[in-house]
PDB file of C-alpha atoms in Angstrom:
ATOM      1  CA  UNK A   1     105.919 106.714 115.215  1.00 50.00           C
ATOM      2  CA  UNK A   2     106.758 103.355 113.655  1.00 71.00           C
ATOM      3  CA  UNK A   3     105.915 100.245 115.647  1.00 95.00           C
ATOM      4  CA  UNK A   4     109.216  98.522 116.345  1.00 98.00           C
ATOM      5  CA  UNK A   5     109.071  94.925 117.589  1.00 98.00           C
ATOM      6  CA  UNK A   6     111.807  92.755 119.072  1.00 98.00           C
ATOM      7  CA  UNK A   7     111.419  89.544 117.066  1.00 98.00           C
ATOM      8  CA  UNK A   8     114.398  87.741 118.637  1.00 98.00           C
ATOM      9  CA  UNK A   9     115.715  89.039 121.980  1.00 98.00           C
ATOM     10  CA  UNK A  10     118.962  87.101 121.731  1.00 98.00           C
ATOM     11  CA  UNK A  11     121.135  89.711 123.458  1.00 98.00           C
ATOM     12  CA  UNK A  12     123.876  89.804 120.818  1.00 98.00           C
ATOM     13  CA  UNK A  13     127.131  91.377 121.904  1.00 98.00           C
ATOM     14  CA  UNK A  14     127.590  92.909 118.462  1.00 98.00           C
ATOM     15  CA  UNK A  15     124.764  91.922 116.128  1.00 98.00           C
ATOM     16  CA  UNK A  16     125.594  92.872 112.539  1.00 98.00           C
ATOM     17  CA  UNK A  17     125.251  92.156 108.843  1.00 98.00           C
ATOM     18  CA  UNK A  18     121.546  91.288 108.425  1.00 98.00           C
ATOM     19  CA  UNK A  19     120.691  89.894 104.999  1.00 98.00           C
ATOM     20  CA  UNK A  20     117.414  88.518 103.666  1.00 98.00           C
ATOM     21  CA  UNK A  21     117.961  85.195 101.904  1.00 98.00           C
ATOM     22  CA  UNK A  22     115.126  84.633  99.456  1.00 97.00           C
ATOM     23  CA  UNK A  23     115.788  80.962  98.811  1.00 96.00           C
ATOM     24  CA  UNK A  24     114.803  80.054 102.374  1.00 95.00           C
ATOM     25  CA  UNK A  25     112.713  83.155 103.211  1.00 98.00           C
ATOM     26  CA  UNK A  26     114.820  83.857 106.272  1.00 98.00           C
ATOM     27  CA  UNK A  27     116.912  86.620 107.820  1.00 98.00           C
ATOM     28  CA  UNK A  28     120.574  85.774 108.388  1.00 98.00           C
ATOM     29  CA  UNK A  29     122.991  87.845 110.492  1.00 99.00           C
ATOM     30  CA  UNK A  30     126.037  87.535 112.733  1.00 98.00           C
ATOM     31  CA  UNK A  31     127.251  88.298 116.233  1.00 98.00           C
ATOM     32  CA  UNK A  32     130.796  89.506 115.720  1.00 98.00           C
ATOM     33  CA  UNK A  33     132.100  89.417 119.290  1.00 98.00           C
ATOM     34  CA  UNK A  34     130.354  86.249 120.480  1.00 98.00           C
ATOM     35  CA  UNK A  35     131.203  84.812 117.095  1.00 98.00           C
ATOM     36  CA  UNK A  36     128.196  83.119 115.581  1.00 98.00           C
ATOM     37  CA  UNK A  37     125.978  83.056 112.512  1.00 98.00           C
ATOM     38  CA  UNK A  38     122.245  83.312 113.192  1.00 98.00           C
ATOM     39  CA  UNK A  39     119.127  82.527 111.145  1.00 98.00           C
ATOM     40  CA  UNK A  40     115.600  83.785 111.870  1.00 98.00           C
ATOM     41  CA  UNK A  41     112.518  82.410 110.104  1.00 98.00           C
ATOM     42  CA  UNK A  42     109.753  85.025 110.468  1.00 98.00           C
ATOM     43  CA  UNK A  43     107.006  82.671 109.268  1.00 97.00           C
ATOM     44  CA  UNK A  44     107.551  80.164 112.066  1.00 98.00           C
ATOM     45  CA  UNK A  45     109.628  82.174 114.528  1.00 97.00           C
ATOM     46  CA  UNK A  46     112.254  79.423 114.407  1.00 98.00           C
ATOM     47  CA  UNK A  47     115.867  80.334 115.101  1.00 98.00           C
ATOM     48  CA  UNK A  48     119.171  78.606 114.390  1.00 98.00           C
ATOM     49  CA  UNK A  49     122.740  79.455 115.361  1.00 98.00           C
ATOM     50  CA  UNK A  50     126.192  78.230 114.338  1.00 98.00           C
ATOM     51  CA  UNK A  51     129.409  79.002 116.223  1.00 98.00           C
ATOM     52  CA  UNK A  52     132.164  80.646 114.180  1.00 98.00           C
ATOM     53  CA  UNK A  53     135.881  79.924 114.744  1.00 98.00           C
ATOM     54  CA  UNK A  54     136.800  83.633 114.779  1.00 98.00           C
ATOM     55  CA  UNK A  55     135.112  87.019 114.835  1.00 98.00           C
ATOM     56  CA  UNK A  56     132.647  86.995 111.947  1.00 98.00           C
ATOM     57  CA  UNK A  57     131.593  90.266 110.292  1.00 98.00           C
ATOM     58  CA  UNK A  58     129.168  89.057 107.622  1.00 98.00           C
ATOM     59  CA  UNK A  59     127.503  86.119 105.911  1.00 98.00           C
ATOM     60  CA  UNK A  60     126.098  86.219 102.357  1.00 98.00           C
ATOM     61  CA  UNK A  61     124.341  83.587 100.220  1.00 98.00           C
ATOM     62  CA  UNK A  62     126.293  82.049  97.368  1.00 98.00           C
ATOM     63  CA  UNK A  63     125.086  80.781  94.006  1.00 97.00           C
ATOM     64  CA  UNK A  64     126.015  77.166  94.801  1.00 96.00           C
ATOM     65  CA  UNK A  65     123.733  77.021  97.854  1.00 96.00           C
ATOM     66  CA  UNK A  66     126.460  77.668 100.416  1.00 97.00           C
ATOM     67  CA  UNK A  67     127.301  80.966 102.108  1.00 98.00           C
ATOM     68  CA  UNK A  68     130.370  83.193 102.058  1.00 98.00           C
ATOM     69  CA  UNK A  69     131.451  84.551 105.457  1.00 98.00           C
ATOM     70  CA  UNK A  70     133.949  87.232 106.393  1.00 98.00           C
ATOM     71  CA  UNK A  71     135.982  86.227 109.442  1.00 98.00           C
ATOM     72  CA  UNK A  72     138.910  87.919 111.124  1.00 98.00           C
ATOM     73  CA  UNK A  73     141.157  85.364 109.400  1.00 95.00           C
ATOM     74  CA  UNK A  74     139.725  85.989 105.923  1.00 98.00           C
ATOM     75  CA  UNK A  75     136.923  85.095 103.529  1.00 98.00           C
ATOM     76  CA  UNK A  76     135.478  81.611 104.055  1.00 98.00           C
ATOM     77  CA  UNK A  77     132.866  79.361 102.510  1.00 98.00           C
ATOM     78  CA  UNK A  78     130.324  78.391 105.169  1.00 98.00           C
ATOM     79  CA  UNK A  79     128.193  75.232 104.933  1.00 98.00           C
ATOM     80  CA  UNK A  80     125.157  75.375 107.261  1.00 98.00           C
ATOM     81  CA  UNK A  81     124.603  71.623 106.869  1.00 97.00           C
ATOM     82  CA  UNK A  82     127.906  70.811 108.541  1.00 97.00           C
ATOM     83  CA  UNK A  83     128.791  74.099 110.248  1.00 97.00           C
ATOM     84  CA  UNK A  84     132.162  74.038 108.467  1.00 98.00           C
ATOM     85  CA  UNK A  85     134.246  77.021 107.350  1.00 98.00           C
ATOM     86  CA  UNK A  86     136.712  76.732 104.453  1.00 98.00           C
ATOM     87  CA  UNK A  87     139.223  79.527 103.838  1.00 98.00           C
ATOM     88  CA  UNK A  88     139.035  81.077 100.357  1.00 97.00           C
ATOM     89  CA  UNK A  89     141.162  84.223 100.704  1.00 97.00           C
ATOM     90  CA  UNK A  90     143.147  86.019 103.391  1.00 97.00           C
ATOM     91  CA  UNK A  91     143.558  89.578 102.077  1.00 97.00           C
ATOM     92  CA  UNK A  92     145.007  90.890 105.329  1.00 98.00           C
ATOM     93  CA  UNK A  93     147.115  88.005 106.561  1.00 96.00           C
ATOM     94  CA  UNK A  94     149.808  90.526 107.451  1.00 96.00           C
ATOM     95  CA  UNK A  95     147.453  92.603 109.610  1.00 97.00           C
ATOM     96  CA  UNK A  96     146.482  90.320 112.510  1.00 96.00           C
ATOM     97  CA  UNK A  97     144.938  93.246 114.387  1.00 97.00           C
ATOM     98  CA  UNK A  98     142.390  93.785 111.618  1.00 98.00           C
ATOM     99  CA  UNK A  99     139.129  91.955 111.001  1.00 98.00           C
ATOM    100  CA  UNK A 100     136.522  91.913 108.229  1.00 98.00           C
ATOM    101  CA  UNK A 101     133.462  93.984 109.090  1.00 97.00           C
ATOM    102  CA  UNK A 102     130.666  94.378 106.484  1.00 98.00           C
ATOM    103  CA  UNK A 103     129.900  93.394 102.886  1.00 98.00           C
ATOM    104  CA  UNK A 104     127.504  93.277  99.958  1.00 98.00           C
ATOM    105  CA  UNK A 105     127.097  91.378  96.688  1.00 98.00           C
ATOM    106  CA  UNK A 106     127.182  93.286  93.383  1.00 98.00           C
ATOM    107  CA  UNK A 107     125.052  92.525  90.334  1.00 97.00           C
ATOM    108  CA  UNK A 108     127.864  90.487  88.789  1.00 97.00           C
ATOM    109  CA  UNK A 109     128.156  88.258  91.868  1.00 98.00           C
ATOM    110  CA  UNK A 110     131.366  89.827  93.181  1.00 98.00           C
ATOM    111  CA  UNK A 111     131.564  90.567  96.902  1.00 98.00           C
ATOM    112  CA  UNK A 112     132.610  94.035  98.038  1.00 98.00           C
ATOM    113  CA  UNK A 113     133.674  94.108 101.680  1.00 98.00           C
ATOM    114  CA  UNK A 114     135.567  96.160 104.219  1.00 98.00           C
ATOM    115  CA  UNK A 115     138.005  95.640 107.065  1.00 98.00           C
ATOM    116  CA  UNK A 116     138.816  97.546 110.244  1.00 98.00           C
ATOM    117  CA  UNK A 117     141.253  97.805 113.119  1.00 98.00           C
ATOM    118  CA  UNK A 118     139.749  95.609 115.831  1.00 98.00           C
ATOM    119  CA  UNK A 119     141.178  97.954 118.474  1.00 98.00           C
ATOM    120  CA  UNK A 120     139.384 100.850 116.728  1.00 98.00           C
ATOM    121  CA  UNK A 121     142.525 102.996 116.702  1.00 98.00           C
ATOM    122  CA  UNK A 122     144.672 102.527 113.587  1.00 98.00           C
ATOM    123  CA  UNK A 123     143.715 103.696 110.081  1.00 98.00           C
ATOM    124  CA  UNK A 124     144.043 100.205 108.599  1.00 98.00           C
ATOM    125  CA  UNK A 125     140.512  99.545 107.344  1.00 98.00           C
ATOM    126  CA  UNK A 126     140.218  99.048 103.591  1.00 98.00           C
ATOM    127  CA  UNK A 127     137.614  98.039 101.019  1.00 98.00           C
ATOM    128  CA  UNK A 128     138.070  94.985  98.802  1.00 98.00           C
ATOM    129  CA  UNK A 129     136.378  93.343  95.838  1.00 98.00           C
ATOM    130  CA  UNK A 130     136.435  89.566  95.410  1.00 98.00           C
ATOM    131  CA  UNK A 131     135.301  87.479  92.456  1.00 97.00           C
ATOM    132  CA  UNK A 132     136.229  84.050  91.120  1.00 93.00           C
ATOM    133  CA  UNK A 133     139.598  85.254  89.877  1.00 88.00           C
ATOM    134  CA  UNK A 134     140.953  87.571  92.562  1.00 93.00           C
ATOM    135  CA  UNK A 135     140.524  89.466  95.805  1.00 97.00           C
ATOM    136  CA  UNK A 136     141.846  93.005  95.414  1.00 97.00           C
ATOM    137  CA  UNK A 137     141.956  96.360  97.192  1.00 98.00           C
ATOM    138  CA  UNK A 138     139.480  98.774  95.558  1.00 98.00           C
ATOM    139  CA  UNK A 139     141.744 101.776  96.103  1.00 97.00           C
ATOM    140  CA  UNK A 140     139.239 103.586  98.316  1.00 98.00           C
ATOM    141  CA  UNK A 141     141.138 105.574 100.966  1.00 97.00           C
ATOM    142  CA  UNK A 142     141.703 103.631 104.202  1.00 98.00           C
ATOM    143  CA  UNK A 143     139.890 104.542 107.420  1.00 98.00           C
ATOM    144  CA  UNK A 144     139.850 103.036 110.907  1.00 98.00           C
ATOM    145  CA  UNK A 145     136.381 101.444 110.819  1.00 98.00           C
ATOM    146  CA  UNK A 146     134.781 100.730 107.451  1.00 98.00           C
ATOM    147  CA  UNK A 147     131.095  99.914 107.104  1.00 98.00           C
ATOM    148  CA  UNK A 148     129.119  98.882 104.072  1.00 97.00           C
ATOM    149  CA  UNK A 149     129.475  99.056 101.185  1.00 98.00           C
ATOM    150  CA  UNK A 150     126.024  99.145  99.552  1.00 98.00           C
ATOM    151  CA  UNK A 151     125.035  99.679  95.916  1.00 98.00           C
ATOM    152  CA  UNK A 152     122.466 102.009  94.345  1.00 98.00           C
ATOM    153  CA  UNK A 153     119.649 100.331  92.369  1.00 98.00           C
ATOM    154  CA  UNK A 154     121.475 100.829  89.063  1.00 97.00           C
ATOM    155  CA  UNK A 155     124.721  99.464  90.486  1.00 97.00           C
ATOM    156  CA  UNK A 156     126.647 102.598  89.567  1.00 98.00           C
ATOM    157  CA  UNK A 157     127.047 104.153  93.020  1.00 98.00           C
ATOM    158  CA  UNK A 158     128.777 102.492  95.957  1.00 98.00           C
ATOM    159  CA  UNK A 159     127.980 103.903  99.398  1.00 98.00           C
ATOM    160  CA  UNK A 160     130.608 103.318 102.072  1.00 98.00           C
ATOM    161  CA  UNK A 161     131.100 104.550 105.601  1.00 98.00           C
ATOM    162  CA  UNK A 162     133.900 106.005 107.714  1.00 98.00           C
ATOM    163  CA  UNK A 163     132.304 105.244 111.078  1.00 98.00           C
ATOM    164  CA  UNK A 164     134.642 107.130 113.409  1.00 98.00           C
ATOM    165  CA  UNK A 165     134.773 110.059 110.974  1.00 98.00           C
ATOM    166  CA  UNK A 166     130.938 110.093 110.983  1.00 98.00           C
ATOM    167  CA  UNK A 167     130.966 110.287 107.176  1.00 98.00           C
ATOM    168  CA  UNK A 168     129.084 108.441 104.447  1.00 98.00           C
ATOM    169  CA  UNK A 169     130.766 108.483 101.036  1.00 98.00           C
ATOM    170  CA  UNK A 170     129.500 107.758  97.536  1.00 98.00           C
ATOM    171  CA  UNK A 171     131.810 106.314  94.896  1.00 98.00           C
ATOM    172  CA  UNK A 172     130.996 106.004  91.222  1.00 98.00           C
ATOM    173  CA  UNK A 173     131.961 102.560  89.969  1.00 98.00           C
ATOM    174  CA  UNK A 174     132.241 100.858  86.594  1.00 96.00           C
ATOM    175  CA  UNK A 175     132.611  97.116  86.911  1.00 94.00           C
ATOM    176  CA  UNK A 176     135.509  96.528  89.276  1.00 95.00           C
ATOM    177  CA  UNK A 177     136.835 100.082  89.027  1.00 97.00           C
ATOM    178  CA  UNK A 178     136.168 102.959  91.428  1.00 97.00           C
ATOM    179  CA  UNK A 179     136.046 106.092  89.255  1.00 97.00           C
ATOM    180  CA  UNK A 180     135.460 108.912  91.745  1.00 97.00           C
ATOM    181  CA  UNK A 181     134.402 109.478  95.360  1.00 98.00           C
ATOM    182  CA  UNK A 182     132.464 112.303  97.018  1.00 98.00           C
ATOM    183  CA  UNK A 183     130.965 112.998 100.442  1.00 98.00           C
ATOM    184  CA  UNK A 184     127.319 111.908 100.627  1.00 98.00           C
ATOM    185  CA  UNK A 185     126.311 112.806 104.211  1.00 98.00           C
ATOM    186  CA  UNK A 186     127.762 113.489 107.654  1.00 98.00           C
ATOM    187  CA  UNK A 187     126.352 112.597 111.059  1.00 98.00           C
ATOM    188  CA  UNK A 188     126.459 115.521 113.466  1.00 98.00           C
ATOM    189  CA  UNK A 189     128.038 115.305 116.927  1.00 96.00           C
ATOM    190  CA  UNK A 190     125.714 113.746 119.463  1.00 96.00           C
ATOM    191  CA  UNK A 191     123.656 111.805 116.916  1.00 98.00           C
ATOM    192  CA  UNK A 192     125.707 108.608 117.053  1.00 98.00           C
ATOM    193  CA  UNK A 193     128.056 106.979 114.568  1.00 98.00           C
ATOM    194  CA  UNK A 194     127.050 105.774 111.103  1.00 98.00           C
ATOM    195  CA  UNK A 195     127.191 101.990 110.936  1.00 98.00           C
ATOM    196  CA  UNK A 196     125.953  99.668 108.204  1.00 98.00           C
ATOM    197  CA  UNK A 197     124.245 101.139 105.092  1.00 98.00           C
ATOM    198  CA  UNK A 198     121.624  99.543 102.871  1.00 98.00           C
ATOM    199  CA  UNK A 199     119.750 100.948  99.860  1.00 98.00           C
ATOM    200  CA  UNK A 200     116.032 100.530  99.114  1.00 98.00           C
ATOM    201  CA  UNK A 201     114.367 100.038  95.727  1.00 98.00           C
ATOM    202  CA  UNK A 202     113.963 103.768  95.052  1.00 98.00           C
ATOM    203  CA  UNK A 203     117.568 104.581  95.928  1.00 98.00           C
ATOM    204  CA  UNK A 204     117.220 105.854  99.498  1.00 98.00           C
ATOM    205  CA  UNK A 205     120.160 105.069 101.775  1.00 98.00           C
ATOM    206  CA  UNK A 206     119.366 103.684 105.254  1.00 98.00           C
ATOM    207  CA  UNK A 207     122.044 103.944 107.938  1.00 98.00           C
ATOM    208  CA  UNK A 208     122.129 102.245 111.339  1.00 98.00           C
ATOM    209  CA  UNK A 209     123.306 104.599 114.090  1.00 98.00           C
ATOM    210  CA  UNK A 210     125.590 103.152 116.747  1.00 98.00           C
ATOM    211  CA  UNK A 211     124.964 105.126 119.958  1.00 98.00           C
ATOM    212  CA  UNK A 212     122.256 106.946 117.997  1.00 98.00           C
ATOM    213  CA  UNK A 213     119.120 105.016 119.040  1.00 98.00           C
ATOM    214  CA  UNK A 214     117.814 104.358 115.561  1.00 98.00           C
ATOM    215  CA  UNK A 215     118.063 104.384 111.787  1.00 98.00           C
ATOM    216  CA  UNK A 216     118.264 107.291 109.360  1.00 98.00           C
ATOM    217  CA  UNK A 217     116.999 107.289 105.778  1.00 98.00           C
ATOM    218  CA  UNK A 218     118.577 109.631 103.221  1.00 98.00           C
ATOM    219  CA  UNK A 219     117.325 110.466  99.724  1.00 98.00           C
ATOM    220  CA  UNK A 220     119.728 109.820  96.823  1.00 98.00           C
ATOM    221  CA  UNK A 221     120.706 113.511  96.919  1.00 97.00           C
ATOM    222  CA  UNK A 222     121.716 113.265 100.595  1.00 97.00           C
ATOM    223  CA  UNK A 223     118.588 114.881 102.056  1.00 98.00           C
ATOM    224  CA  UNK A 224     117.540 113.383 105.394  1.00 98.00           C
ATOM    225  CA  UNK A 225     114.059 111.892 104.960  1.00 98.00           C
ATOM    226  CA  UNK A 226     113.310 109.852 108.075  1.00 97.00           C
ATOM    227  CA  UNK A 227     114.532 108.767 111.461  1.00 97.00           C
ATOM    228  CA  UNK A 228     113.199 105.565 113.022  1.00 98.00           C
ATOM    229  CA  UNK A 229     113.850 105.371 116.764  1.00 97.00           C
ATOM    230  CA  UNK A 230     114.527 102.023 118.430  1.00 98.00           C
ATOM    231  CA  UNK A 231     114.428 101.212 122.163  1.00 97.00           C
ATOM    232  CA  UNK A 232     118.182 100.530 122.241  1.00 98.00           C
ATOM    233  CA  UNK A 233     121.164 102.807 121.652  1.00 98.00           C
ATOM    234  CA  UNK A 234     123.395 100.712 119.416  1.00 98.00           C
ATOM    235  CA  UNK A 235     121.683 100.052 116.085  1.00 98.00           C
ATOM    236  CA  UNK A 236     124.083  98.514 113.597  1.00 98.00           C
ATOM    237  CA  UNK A 237     122.295  97.820 110.294  1.00 98.00           C
ATOM    238  CA  UNK A 238     118.963  96.964 108.668  1.00 98.00           C
ATOM    239  CA  UNK A 239     117.941  94.569 105.916  1.00 98.00           C
ATOM    240  CA  UNK A 240     114.709  94.550 103.935  1.00 98.00           C
ATOM    241  CA  UNK A 241     112.863  91.250 104.078  1.00 98.00           C
ATOM    242  CA  UNK A 242     109.536  89.495 104.042  1.00 97.00           C
ATOM    243  CA  UNK A 243     107.446  88.488 101.009  1.00 96.00           C
ATOM    244  CA  UNK A 244     107.343  92.030  99.626  1.00 97.00           C
ATOM    245  CA  UNK A 245     110.693  93.201 101.056  1.00 98.00           C
ATOM    246  CA  UNK A 246     109.046  95.986 103.085  1.00 98.00           C
ATOM    247  CA  UNK A 247     109.868  94.688 106.560  1.00 98.00           C
ATOM    248  CA  UNK A 248     113.039  96.250 107.952  1.00 98.00           C
ATOM    249  CA  UNK A 249     115.031  93.950 110.234  1.00 98.00           C
ATOM    250  CA  UNK A 250     117.525  95.748 112.475  1.00 98.00           C
ATOM    251  CA  UNK A 251     120.491  94.228 114.256  1.00 99.00           C
ATOM    252  CA  UNK A 252     121.680  95.832 117.487  1.00 98.00           C
ATOM    253  CA  UNK A 253     124.493  95.511 120.012  1.00 98.00           C
ATOM    254  CA  UNK A 254     125.054  95.373 123.754  1.00 98.00           C
ATOM    255  CA  UNK A 255     128.755  96.103 123.234  1.00 98.00           C
ATOM    256  CA  UNK A 256     130.065  99.130 125.119  1.00 96.00           C
ATOM    257  CA  UNK A 257     127.041  99.573 127.368  1.00 98.00           C
ATOM    258  CA  UNK A 258     127.549  99.921 131.123  1.00 98.00           C
ATOM    259  CA  UNK A 259     125.663  97.784 133.631  1.00 97.00           C
ATOM    260  CA  UNK A 260     123.332 100.704 134.269  1.00 98.00           C
ATOM    261  CA  UNK A 261     122.721 101.192 130.537  1.00 98.00           C
ATOM    262  CA  UNK A 262     122.079  97.488 130.058  1.00 98.00           C
ATOM    263  CA  UNK A 263     119.533  97.610 132.865  1.00 98.00           C
ATOM    264  CA  UNK A 264     117.796 100.495 131.090  1.00 98.00           C
ATOM    265  CA  UNK A 265     118.007  98.707 127.722  1.00 98.00           C
ATOM    266  CA  UNK A 266     116.962  95.101 128.408  1.00 98.00           C
ATOM    267  CA  UNK A 267     116.524  94.503 124.651  1.00 98.00           C
ATOM    268  CA  UNK A 268     120.056  95.589 123.720  1.00 98.00           C
ATOM    269  CA  UNK A 269     121.399  93.103 121.190  1.00 98.00           C
ATOM    270  CA  UNK A 270     117.944  92.002 120.009  1.00 98.00           C
ATOM    271  CA  UNK A 271     116.827  91.602 116.405  1.00 98.00           C
ATOM    272  CA  UNK A 272     114.045  94.107 115.707  1.00 98.00           C
ATOM    273  CA  UNK A 273     111.516  94.540 112.898  1.00 98.00           C
ATOM    274  CA  UNK A 274     109.391  97.427 111.638  1.00 98.00           C
ATOM    275  CA  UNK A 275     107.416  98.342 108.519  1.00 97.00           C
ATOM    276  CA  UNK A 276     109.756 100.369 106.314  1.00 97.00           C
ATOM    277  CA  UNK A 277     106.947 101.708 104.134  1.00 96.00           C
ATOM    278  CA  UNK A 278     109.118 101.111 101.068  1.00 97.00           C
ATOM    279  CA  UNK A 279     110.504  97.982  99.461  1.00 98.00           C
ATOM    280  CA  UNK A 280     114.103  96.958  99.490  1.00 98.00           C
ATOM    281  CA  UNK A 281     115.975  95.359  96.621  1.00 98.00           C
ATOM    282  CA  UNK A 282     116.253  91.633  96.101  1.00 96.00           C
ATOM    283  CA  UNK A 283     119.738  90.477  96.982  1.00 95.00           C
ATOM    284  CA  UNK A 284     122.234  88.981  94.565  1.00 97.00           C
ATOM    285  CA  UNK A 285     123.961  85.627  95.013  1.00 98.00           C
ATOM    286  CA  UNK A 286     127.720  85.553  95.367  1.00 98.00           C
ATOM    287  CA  UNK A 287     129.567  83.867  92.504  1.00 97.00           C
ATOM    288  CA  UNK A 288     132.609  82.795  94.481  1.00 93.00           C
TER     289      UNK A 288
END
């Protein structure tokens, strides 16, 4: 049984998108529904928070020292020094019921990100790729709630999630092109819904389980290797951090829990940490 510790019991409504930022040795993440960007410094225990002007699905470090954030209104540049958000692209300006939900940075500095129907009903969630020249639909089939994507260590496989369909997919990619897509794993009824994926240094795929009380780890061939149980039901995503990238930081959510469930889960919405026993991959900086 892994020792899981609540390192910041902030009570996020929908904590999401953890990312380890090496340049300041800190864990960054968001609260989508109480829109804010959060920073946790594990060395000192210090925390910082910035309000966001709309629901914010993700925040990723950029090459120029700023951050790129995915808001309901589009992709923005975020400056922690001023707390300002500057719109860069609005790929779904014609879909006001959608919002951006999860993202990752590829080796070449492009950001791959997904969208979803905020009402969690319509099949309007799509995956996009954005670089310095364009923001374009990847052509991956739309679903209601996208999560991920995440890349394999060699950059050739893109893992992406159909949350309501309880399916994790693997697409082969070459540069900006998606070549083929196949089913990687399915979550059985009663085990929760697959949320954010992340890949470790040996190619294992880690999936947060919303309503599933933990995190699953799958081998590159789709074999289930591990399950790490947390003391809260809604686990959204992990990120590998710390000096050797072996500490797993997990974001969680209080969203959807009844008063009775919240009473039974006083740490719902906390940021947790545990020893993953394997290293993650160093993140890439967005070239946007």
